mmCIF file of C-alpha atoms in Angstrom:
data_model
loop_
_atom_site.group_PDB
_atom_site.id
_atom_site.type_symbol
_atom_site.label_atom_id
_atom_site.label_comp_id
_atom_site.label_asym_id
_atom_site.label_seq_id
_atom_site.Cartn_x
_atom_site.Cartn_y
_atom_site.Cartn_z
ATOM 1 C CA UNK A 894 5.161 -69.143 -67.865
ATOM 2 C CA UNK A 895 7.961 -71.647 -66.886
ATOM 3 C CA UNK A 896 7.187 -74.651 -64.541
ATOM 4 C CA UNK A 897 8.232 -74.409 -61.022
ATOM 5 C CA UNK A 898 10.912 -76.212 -59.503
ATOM 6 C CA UNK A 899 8.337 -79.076 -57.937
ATOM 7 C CA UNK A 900 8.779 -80.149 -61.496
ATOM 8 C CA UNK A 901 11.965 -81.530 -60.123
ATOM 9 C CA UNK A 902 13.010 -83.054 -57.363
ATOM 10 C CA UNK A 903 11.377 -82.243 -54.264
ATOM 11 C CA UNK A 904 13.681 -78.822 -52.775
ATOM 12 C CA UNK A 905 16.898 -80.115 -50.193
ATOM 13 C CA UNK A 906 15.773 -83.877 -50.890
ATOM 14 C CA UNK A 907 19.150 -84.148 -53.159
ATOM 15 C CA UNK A 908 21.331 -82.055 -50.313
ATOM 16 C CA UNK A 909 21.741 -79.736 -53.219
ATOM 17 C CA UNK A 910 20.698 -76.654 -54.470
ATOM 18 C CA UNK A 911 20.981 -75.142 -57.820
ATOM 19 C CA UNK A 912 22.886 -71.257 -57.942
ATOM 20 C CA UNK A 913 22.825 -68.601 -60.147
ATOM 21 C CA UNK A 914 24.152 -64.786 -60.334
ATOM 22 C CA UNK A 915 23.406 -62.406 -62.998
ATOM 23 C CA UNK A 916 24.128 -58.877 -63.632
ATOM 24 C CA UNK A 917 21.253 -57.838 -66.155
ATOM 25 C CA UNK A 918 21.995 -54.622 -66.589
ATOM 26 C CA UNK A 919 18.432 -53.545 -66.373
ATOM 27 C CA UNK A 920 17.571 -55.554 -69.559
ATOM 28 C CA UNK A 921 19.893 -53.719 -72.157
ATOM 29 C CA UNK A 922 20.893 -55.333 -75.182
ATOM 30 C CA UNK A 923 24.703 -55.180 -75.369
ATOM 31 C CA UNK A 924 26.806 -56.942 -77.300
ATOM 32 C CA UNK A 925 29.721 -54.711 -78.847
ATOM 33 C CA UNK A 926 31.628 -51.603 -76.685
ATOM 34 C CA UNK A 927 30.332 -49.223 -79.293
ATOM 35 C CA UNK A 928 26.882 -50.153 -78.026
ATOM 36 C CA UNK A 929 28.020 -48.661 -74.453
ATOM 37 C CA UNK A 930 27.987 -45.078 -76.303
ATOM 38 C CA UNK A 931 24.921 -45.858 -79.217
ATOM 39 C CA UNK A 932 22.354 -47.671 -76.612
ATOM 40 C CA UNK A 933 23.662 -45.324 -73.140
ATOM 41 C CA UNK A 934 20.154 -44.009 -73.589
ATOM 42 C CA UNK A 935 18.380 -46.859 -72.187
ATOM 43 C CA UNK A 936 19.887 -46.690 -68.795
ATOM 44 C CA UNK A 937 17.684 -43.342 -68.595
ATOM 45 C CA UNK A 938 14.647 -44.191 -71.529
ATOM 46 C CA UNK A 939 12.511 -47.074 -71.685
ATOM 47 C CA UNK A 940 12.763 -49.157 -74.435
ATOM 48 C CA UNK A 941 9.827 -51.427 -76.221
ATOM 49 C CA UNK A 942 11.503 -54.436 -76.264
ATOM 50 C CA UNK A 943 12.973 -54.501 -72.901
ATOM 51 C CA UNK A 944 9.805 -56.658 -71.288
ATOM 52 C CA UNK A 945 10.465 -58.993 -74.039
ATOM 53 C CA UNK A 946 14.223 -59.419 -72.998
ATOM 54 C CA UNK A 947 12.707 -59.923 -69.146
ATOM 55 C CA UNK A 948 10.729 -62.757 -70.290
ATOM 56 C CA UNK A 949 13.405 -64.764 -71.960
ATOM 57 C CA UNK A 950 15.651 -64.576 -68.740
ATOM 58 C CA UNK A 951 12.665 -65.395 -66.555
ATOM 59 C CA UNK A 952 12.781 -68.641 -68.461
ATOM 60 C CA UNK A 953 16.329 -69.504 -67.823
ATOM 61 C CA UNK A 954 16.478 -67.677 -64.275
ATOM 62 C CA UNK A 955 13.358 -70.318 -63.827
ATOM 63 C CA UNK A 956 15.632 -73.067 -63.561
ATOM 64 C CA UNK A 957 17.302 -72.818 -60.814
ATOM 65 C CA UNK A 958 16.898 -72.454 -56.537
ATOM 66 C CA UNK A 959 18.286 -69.440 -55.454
ATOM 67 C CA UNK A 960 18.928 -66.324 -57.805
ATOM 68 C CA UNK A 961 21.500 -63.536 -57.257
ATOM 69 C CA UNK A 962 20.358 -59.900 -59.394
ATOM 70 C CA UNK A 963 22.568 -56.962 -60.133
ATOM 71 C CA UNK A 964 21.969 -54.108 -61.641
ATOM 72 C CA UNK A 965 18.248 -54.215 -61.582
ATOM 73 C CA UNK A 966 15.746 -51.751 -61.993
ATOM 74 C CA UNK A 967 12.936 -51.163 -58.865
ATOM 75 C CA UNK A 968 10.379 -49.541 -60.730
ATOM 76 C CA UNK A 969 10.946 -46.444 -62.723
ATOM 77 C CA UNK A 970 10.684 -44.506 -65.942
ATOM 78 C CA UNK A 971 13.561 -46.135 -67.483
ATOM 79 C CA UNK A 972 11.496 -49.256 -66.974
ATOM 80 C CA UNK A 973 8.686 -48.388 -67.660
ATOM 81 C CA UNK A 974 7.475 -48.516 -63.678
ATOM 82 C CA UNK A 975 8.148 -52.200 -63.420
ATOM 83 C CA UNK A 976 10.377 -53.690 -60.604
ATOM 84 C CA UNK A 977 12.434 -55.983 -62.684
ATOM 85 C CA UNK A 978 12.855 -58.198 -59.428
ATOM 86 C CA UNK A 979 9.214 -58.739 -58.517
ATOM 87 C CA UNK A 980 8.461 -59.135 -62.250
ATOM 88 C CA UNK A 981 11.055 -61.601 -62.758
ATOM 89 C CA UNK A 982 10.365 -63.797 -59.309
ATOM 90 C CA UNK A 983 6.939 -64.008 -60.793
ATOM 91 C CA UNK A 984 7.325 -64.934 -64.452
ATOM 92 C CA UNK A 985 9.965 -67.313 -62.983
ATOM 93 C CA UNK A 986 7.837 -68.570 -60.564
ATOM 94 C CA UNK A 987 9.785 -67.541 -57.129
ATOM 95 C CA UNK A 988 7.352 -67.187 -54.206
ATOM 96 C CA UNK A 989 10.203 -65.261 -52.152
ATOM 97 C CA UNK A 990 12.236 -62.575 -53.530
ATOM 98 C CA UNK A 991 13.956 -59.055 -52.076
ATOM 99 C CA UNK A 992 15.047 -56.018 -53.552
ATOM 100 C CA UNK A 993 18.065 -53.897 -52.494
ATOM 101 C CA UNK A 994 18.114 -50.111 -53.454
ATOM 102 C CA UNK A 995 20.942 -49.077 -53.541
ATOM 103 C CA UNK A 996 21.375 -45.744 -55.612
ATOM 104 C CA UNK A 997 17.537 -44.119 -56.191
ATOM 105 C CA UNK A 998 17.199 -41.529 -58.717
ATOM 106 C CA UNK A 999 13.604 -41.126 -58.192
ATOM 107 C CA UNK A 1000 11.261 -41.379 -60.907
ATOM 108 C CA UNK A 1001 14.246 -41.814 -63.574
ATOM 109 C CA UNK A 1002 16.072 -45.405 -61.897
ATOM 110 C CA UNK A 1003 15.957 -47.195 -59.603
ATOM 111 C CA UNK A 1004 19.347 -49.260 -59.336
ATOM 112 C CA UNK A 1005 18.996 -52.428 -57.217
ATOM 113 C CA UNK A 1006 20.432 -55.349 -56.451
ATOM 114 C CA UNK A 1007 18.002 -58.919 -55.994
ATOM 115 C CA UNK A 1008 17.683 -61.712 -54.692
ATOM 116 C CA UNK A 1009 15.105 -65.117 -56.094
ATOM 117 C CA UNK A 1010 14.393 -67.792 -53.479
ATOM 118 C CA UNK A 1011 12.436 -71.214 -53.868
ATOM 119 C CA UNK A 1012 13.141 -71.552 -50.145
ATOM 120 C CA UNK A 1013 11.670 -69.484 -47.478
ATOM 121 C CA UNK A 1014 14.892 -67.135 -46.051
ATOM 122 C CA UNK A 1015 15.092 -67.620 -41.850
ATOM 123 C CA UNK A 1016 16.175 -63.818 -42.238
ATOM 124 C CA UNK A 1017 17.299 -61.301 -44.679
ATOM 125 C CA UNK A 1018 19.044 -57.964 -43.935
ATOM 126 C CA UNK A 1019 21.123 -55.406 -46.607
ATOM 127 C CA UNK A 1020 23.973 -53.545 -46.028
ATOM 128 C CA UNK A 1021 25.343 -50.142 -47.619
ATOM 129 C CA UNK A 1022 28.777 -50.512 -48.578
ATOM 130 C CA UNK A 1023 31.515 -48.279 -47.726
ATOM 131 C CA UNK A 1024 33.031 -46.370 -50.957
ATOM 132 C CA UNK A 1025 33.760 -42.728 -52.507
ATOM 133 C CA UNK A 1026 30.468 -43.275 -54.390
ATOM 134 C CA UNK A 1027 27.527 -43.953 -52.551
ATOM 135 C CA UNK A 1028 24.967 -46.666 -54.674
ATOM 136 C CA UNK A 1029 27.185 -50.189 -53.624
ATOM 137 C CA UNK A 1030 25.485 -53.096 -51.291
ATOM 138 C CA UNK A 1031 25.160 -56.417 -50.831
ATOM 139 C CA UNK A 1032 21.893 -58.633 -49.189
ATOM 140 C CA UNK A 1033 22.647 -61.222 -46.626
ATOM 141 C CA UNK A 1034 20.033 -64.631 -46.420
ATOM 142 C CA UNK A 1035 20.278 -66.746 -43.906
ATOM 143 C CA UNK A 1036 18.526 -70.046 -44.661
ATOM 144 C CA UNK A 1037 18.155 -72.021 -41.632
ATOM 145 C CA UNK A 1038 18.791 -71.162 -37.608
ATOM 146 C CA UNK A 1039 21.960 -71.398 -35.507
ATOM 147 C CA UNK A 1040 25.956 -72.436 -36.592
ATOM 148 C CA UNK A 1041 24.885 -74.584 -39.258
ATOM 149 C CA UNK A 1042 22.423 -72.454 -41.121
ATOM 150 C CA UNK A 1043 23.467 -71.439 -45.189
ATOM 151 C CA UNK A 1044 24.456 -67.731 -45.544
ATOM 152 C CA UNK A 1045 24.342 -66.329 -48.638
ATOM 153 C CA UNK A 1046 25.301 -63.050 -49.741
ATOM 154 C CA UNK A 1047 24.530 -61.239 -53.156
ATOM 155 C CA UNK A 1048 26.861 -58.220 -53.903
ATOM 156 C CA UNK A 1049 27.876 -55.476 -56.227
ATOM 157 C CA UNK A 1050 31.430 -54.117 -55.819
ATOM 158 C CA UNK A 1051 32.989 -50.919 -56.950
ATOM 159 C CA UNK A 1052 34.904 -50.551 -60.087
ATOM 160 C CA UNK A 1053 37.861 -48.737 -58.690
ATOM 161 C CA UNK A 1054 40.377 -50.779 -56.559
ATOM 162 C CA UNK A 1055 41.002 -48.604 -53.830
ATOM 163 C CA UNK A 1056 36.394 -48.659 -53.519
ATOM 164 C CA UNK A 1057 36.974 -52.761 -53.398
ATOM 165 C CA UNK A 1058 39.470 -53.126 -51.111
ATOM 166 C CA UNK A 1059 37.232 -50.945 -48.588
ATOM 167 C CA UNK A 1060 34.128 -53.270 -49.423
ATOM 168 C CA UNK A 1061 35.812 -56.360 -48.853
ATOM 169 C CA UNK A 1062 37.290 -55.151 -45.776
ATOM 170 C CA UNK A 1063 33.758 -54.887 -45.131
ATOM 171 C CA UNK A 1064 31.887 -58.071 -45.780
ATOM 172 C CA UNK A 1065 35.354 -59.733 -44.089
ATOM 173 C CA UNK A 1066 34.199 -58.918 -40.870
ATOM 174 C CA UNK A 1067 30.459 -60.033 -41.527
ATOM 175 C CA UNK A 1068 31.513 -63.165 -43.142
ATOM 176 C CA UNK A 1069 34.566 -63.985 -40.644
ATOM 177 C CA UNK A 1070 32.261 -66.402 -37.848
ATOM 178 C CA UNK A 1071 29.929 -68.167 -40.293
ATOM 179 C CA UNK A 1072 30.453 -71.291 -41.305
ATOM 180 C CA UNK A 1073 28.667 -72.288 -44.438
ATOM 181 C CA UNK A 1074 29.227 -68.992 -46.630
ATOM 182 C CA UNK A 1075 28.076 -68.260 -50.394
ATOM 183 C CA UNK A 1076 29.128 -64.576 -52.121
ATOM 184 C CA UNK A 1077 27.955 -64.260 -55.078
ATOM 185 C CA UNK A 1078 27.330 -61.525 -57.840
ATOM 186 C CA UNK A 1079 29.057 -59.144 -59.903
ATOM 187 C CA UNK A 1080 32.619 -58.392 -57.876
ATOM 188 C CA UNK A 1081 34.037 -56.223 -60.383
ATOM 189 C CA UNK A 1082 37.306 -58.172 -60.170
ATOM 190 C CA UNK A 1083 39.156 -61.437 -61.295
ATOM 191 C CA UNK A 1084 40.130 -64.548 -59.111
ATOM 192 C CA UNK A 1085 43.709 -63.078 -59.150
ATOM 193 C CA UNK A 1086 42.766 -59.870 -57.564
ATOM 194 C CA UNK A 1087 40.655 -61.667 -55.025
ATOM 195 C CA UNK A 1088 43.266 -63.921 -53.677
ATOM 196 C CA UNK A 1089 45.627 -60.945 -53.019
ATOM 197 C CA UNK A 1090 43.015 -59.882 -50.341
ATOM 198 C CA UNK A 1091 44.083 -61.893 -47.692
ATOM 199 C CA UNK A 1092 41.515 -60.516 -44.972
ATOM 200 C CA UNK A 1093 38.815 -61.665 -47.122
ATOM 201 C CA UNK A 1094 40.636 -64.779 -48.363
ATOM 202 C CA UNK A 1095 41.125 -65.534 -44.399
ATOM 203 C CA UNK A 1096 37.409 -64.896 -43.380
ATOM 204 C CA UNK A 1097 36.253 -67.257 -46.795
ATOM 205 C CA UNK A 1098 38.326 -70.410 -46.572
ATOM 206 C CA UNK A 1099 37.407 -70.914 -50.161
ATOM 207 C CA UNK A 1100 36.598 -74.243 -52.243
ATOM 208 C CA UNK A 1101 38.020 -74.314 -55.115
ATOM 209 C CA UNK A 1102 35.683 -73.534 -58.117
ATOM 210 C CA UNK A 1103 36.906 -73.398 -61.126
ATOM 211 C CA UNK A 1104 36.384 -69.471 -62.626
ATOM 212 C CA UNK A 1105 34.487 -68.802 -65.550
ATOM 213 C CA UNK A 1106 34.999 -66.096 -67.792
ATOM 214 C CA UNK A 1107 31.836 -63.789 -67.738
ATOM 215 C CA UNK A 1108 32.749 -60.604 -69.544
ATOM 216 C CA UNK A 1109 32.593 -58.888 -71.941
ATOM 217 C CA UNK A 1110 29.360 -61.214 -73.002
ATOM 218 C CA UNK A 1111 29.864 -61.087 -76.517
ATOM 219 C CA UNK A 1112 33.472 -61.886 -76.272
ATOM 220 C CA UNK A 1113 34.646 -63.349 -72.730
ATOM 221 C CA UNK A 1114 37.510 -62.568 -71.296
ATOM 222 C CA UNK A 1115 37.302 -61.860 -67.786
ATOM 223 C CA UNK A 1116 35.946 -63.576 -64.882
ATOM 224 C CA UNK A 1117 34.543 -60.607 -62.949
ATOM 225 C CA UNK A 1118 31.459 -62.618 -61.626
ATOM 226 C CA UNK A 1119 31.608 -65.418 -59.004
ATOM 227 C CA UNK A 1120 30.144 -67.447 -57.158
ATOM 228 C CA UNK A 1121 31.956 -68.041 -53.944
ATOM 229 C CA UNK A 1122 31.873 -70.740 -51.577
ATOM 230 C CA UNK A 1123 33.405 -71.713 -47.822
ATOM 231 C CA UNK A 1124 36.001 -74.377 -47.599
ATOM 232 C CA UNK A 1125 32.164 -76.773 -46.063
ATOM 233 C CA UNK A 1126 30.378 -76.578 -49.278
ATOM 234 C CA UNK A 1127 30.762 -78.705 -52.115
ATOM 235 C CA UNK A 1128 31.040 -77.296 -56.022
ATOM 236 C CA UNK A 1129 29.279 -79.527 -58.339
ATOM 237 C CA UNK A 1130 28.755 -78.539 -62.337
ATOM 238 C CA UNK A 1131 29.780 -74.887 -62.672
ATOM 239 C CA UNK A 1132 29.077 -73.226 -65.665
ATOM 240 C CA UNK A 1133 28.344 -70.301 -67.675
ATOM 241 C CA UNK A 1134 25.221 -69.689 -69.490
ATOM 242 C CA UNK A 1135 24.629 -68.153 -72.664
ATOM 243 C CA UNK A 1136 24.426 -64.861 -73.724
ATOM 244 C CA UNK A 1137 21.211 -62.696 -72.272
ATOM 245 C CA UNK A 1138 21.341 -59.613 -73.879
ATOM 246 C CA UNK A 1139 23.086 -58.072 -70.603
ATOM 247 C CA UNK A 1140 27.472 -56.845 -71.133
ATOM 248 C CA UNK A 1141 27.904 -59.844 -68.554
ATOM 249 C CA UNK A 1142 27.061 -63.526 -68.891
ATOM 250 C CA UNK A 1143 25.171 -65.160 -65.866
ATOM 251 C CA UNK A 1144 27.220 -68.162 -64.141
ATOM 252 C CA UNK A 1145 25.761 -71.212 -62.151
ATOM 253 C CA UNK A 1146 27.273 -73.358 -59.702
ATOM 254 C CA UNK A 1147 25.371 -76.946 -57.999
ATOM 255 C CA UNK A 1148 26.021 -76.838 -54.435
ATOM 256 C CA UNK A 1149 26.284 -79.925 -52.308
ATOM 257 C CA UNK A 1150 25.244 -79.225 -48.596
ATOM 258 C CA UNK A 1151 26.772 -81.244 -45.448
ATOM 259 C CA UNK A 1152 24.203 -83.108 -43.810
ATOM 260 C CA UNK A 1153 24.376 -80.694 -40.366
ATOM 261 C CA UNK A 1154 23.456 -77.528 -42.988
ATOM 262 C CA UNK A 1155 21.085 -79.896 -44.457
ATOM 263 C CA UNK A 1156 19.298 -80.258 -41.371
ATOM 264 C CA UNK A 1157 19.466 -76.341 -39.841
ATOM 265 C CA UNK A 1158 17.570 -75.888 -43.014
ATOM 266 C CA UNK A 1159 15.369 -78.243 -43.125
ATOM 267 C CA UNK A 1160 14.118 -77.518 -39.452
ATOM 268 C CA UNK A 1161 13.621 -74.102 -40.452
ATOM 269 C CA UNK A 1162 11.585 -74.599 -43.498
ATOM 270 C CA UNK A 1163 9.147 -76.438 -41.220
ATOM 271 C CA UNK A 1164 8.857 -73.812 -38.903
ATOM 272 C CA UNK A 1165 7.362 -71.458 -41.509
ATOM 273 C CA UNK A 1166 5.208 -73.831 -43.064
#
């Protein structure tokens, strides 16, 4: 099992924390568009080798502060009754995570979104969001108490544009008074189309962070995933990790926090010590 993150330096002590989102895609090997057709079974069948595939992201997911899931399994057939974001907080060694359900299929899937914390969340809440198709949300942590505490959301948007626009109408309005903002996850859309949503763009003041291209994961060439971050935060190394099985690749950011978020944090994480 990996080392925890006290192999490190101490958590907040660098005014940092380490990011990462990944859409999994409940563990499915993919890594040619035929395989969307020859391997659709495993979104409904477990497979044998699919634990395997759970431990060798555990070991990179392990890394980091604060993971963002998509497209995770809560315990079903399909995997084999495990819930891929329990199993993965503890292989990783996360003593706080959350799981979203967003479209249940009973016994056959179970299709969540996730969230992996080192630090202790002030408050979590999940929203449903709007779209033709039900099965789309997004999880809101708030680390730290009052203006200055860190609000992060994880989030899965539609595929369709018309869905998207609806969705980030949605978490504009949510977002809009906060001050020190991360979105991240799988937004099913590049930089370009982002920045032509100007209610969104408006409620975000965004820092620039350089986008990375995350899919197709054997052959990049879209930056659909982001990690997103208000005008107060500070983008250090941002990067894209290898390939883990999954269609999409996981990205990472190093976030510098100001010294007031610093401290709404800090106070916090006392609190529930």
């Amino acid at each position: 099992m990996p080392q925890l993150a006290d192999a490190r330096i101490p958590l907040l002590d660098g005014g940092h924390l380490k990011l990462l989102t990944f859409n999994l895609q409940v563990g499915i090997q993919t890594s040619a568009y035929h395989h969307y057709l020859t391997r659709s079974w495993q979104h409904l069948l477990p497979h044998p080798k699919r634990m395997r595939r759970l431990d060798m992201m555990s070991e990179v997911i392990g890394r980091f502060d604060i993971v963002g899931l998509q497209e995770v399994d809560g315990g079903s057939f399909r995997s084999s009754q495990v819930n891929q974001v329990e199993y993965l907080a503890t292989r990783a060694g996360f003593p706080h995570h959350f799981q979203q359900l967003n479209r249940n299929l009973g016994r056959i899937a179970q299709h969540s979104n996730g969230l992996l914390s080192r630090l202790a969340p002030a408050r979590i809440e999940e929203y449903r969001l709007p779209g033709t198709l039900p099965g789309r949300g997004a999880i809101h942590a708030r680390y730290g108490e009052g203006p200055d505490a860190l609000h992060l959301f994880v989030a899965h948007l539609a595929l369709s544009h018309r869905g998207r626009v609806r969705q980030l109408d949605y978490l504009s309005e949510i977002i809009q008074p906060l001050r020190h903002v991360v979105v991240m996850g799988d937004l099913n859309c590049t930089p370009e189309q982002l920045h032509t949503h100007d209610r969104f763009r408006a409620s975000l003041p965004l820092h620039p962070v350089r986008p990375l291209l995350s899919y197709p994961s054997w052959q990049p060439r879209r930056a659909l995933d982001h990690i997103l971050l208000s005008d107060s935060l500070e983008a250090g190394e941002v990067r894209v990790l290898d390939h883990l099985f999954s269609d999409h690749l996981p990205i990472a950011v190093d976030v510098r926090l100001p010294p007031a978020c610093l401290t709404a944090m800090r106070k916090s994480l006392k609190r529930t010590r």
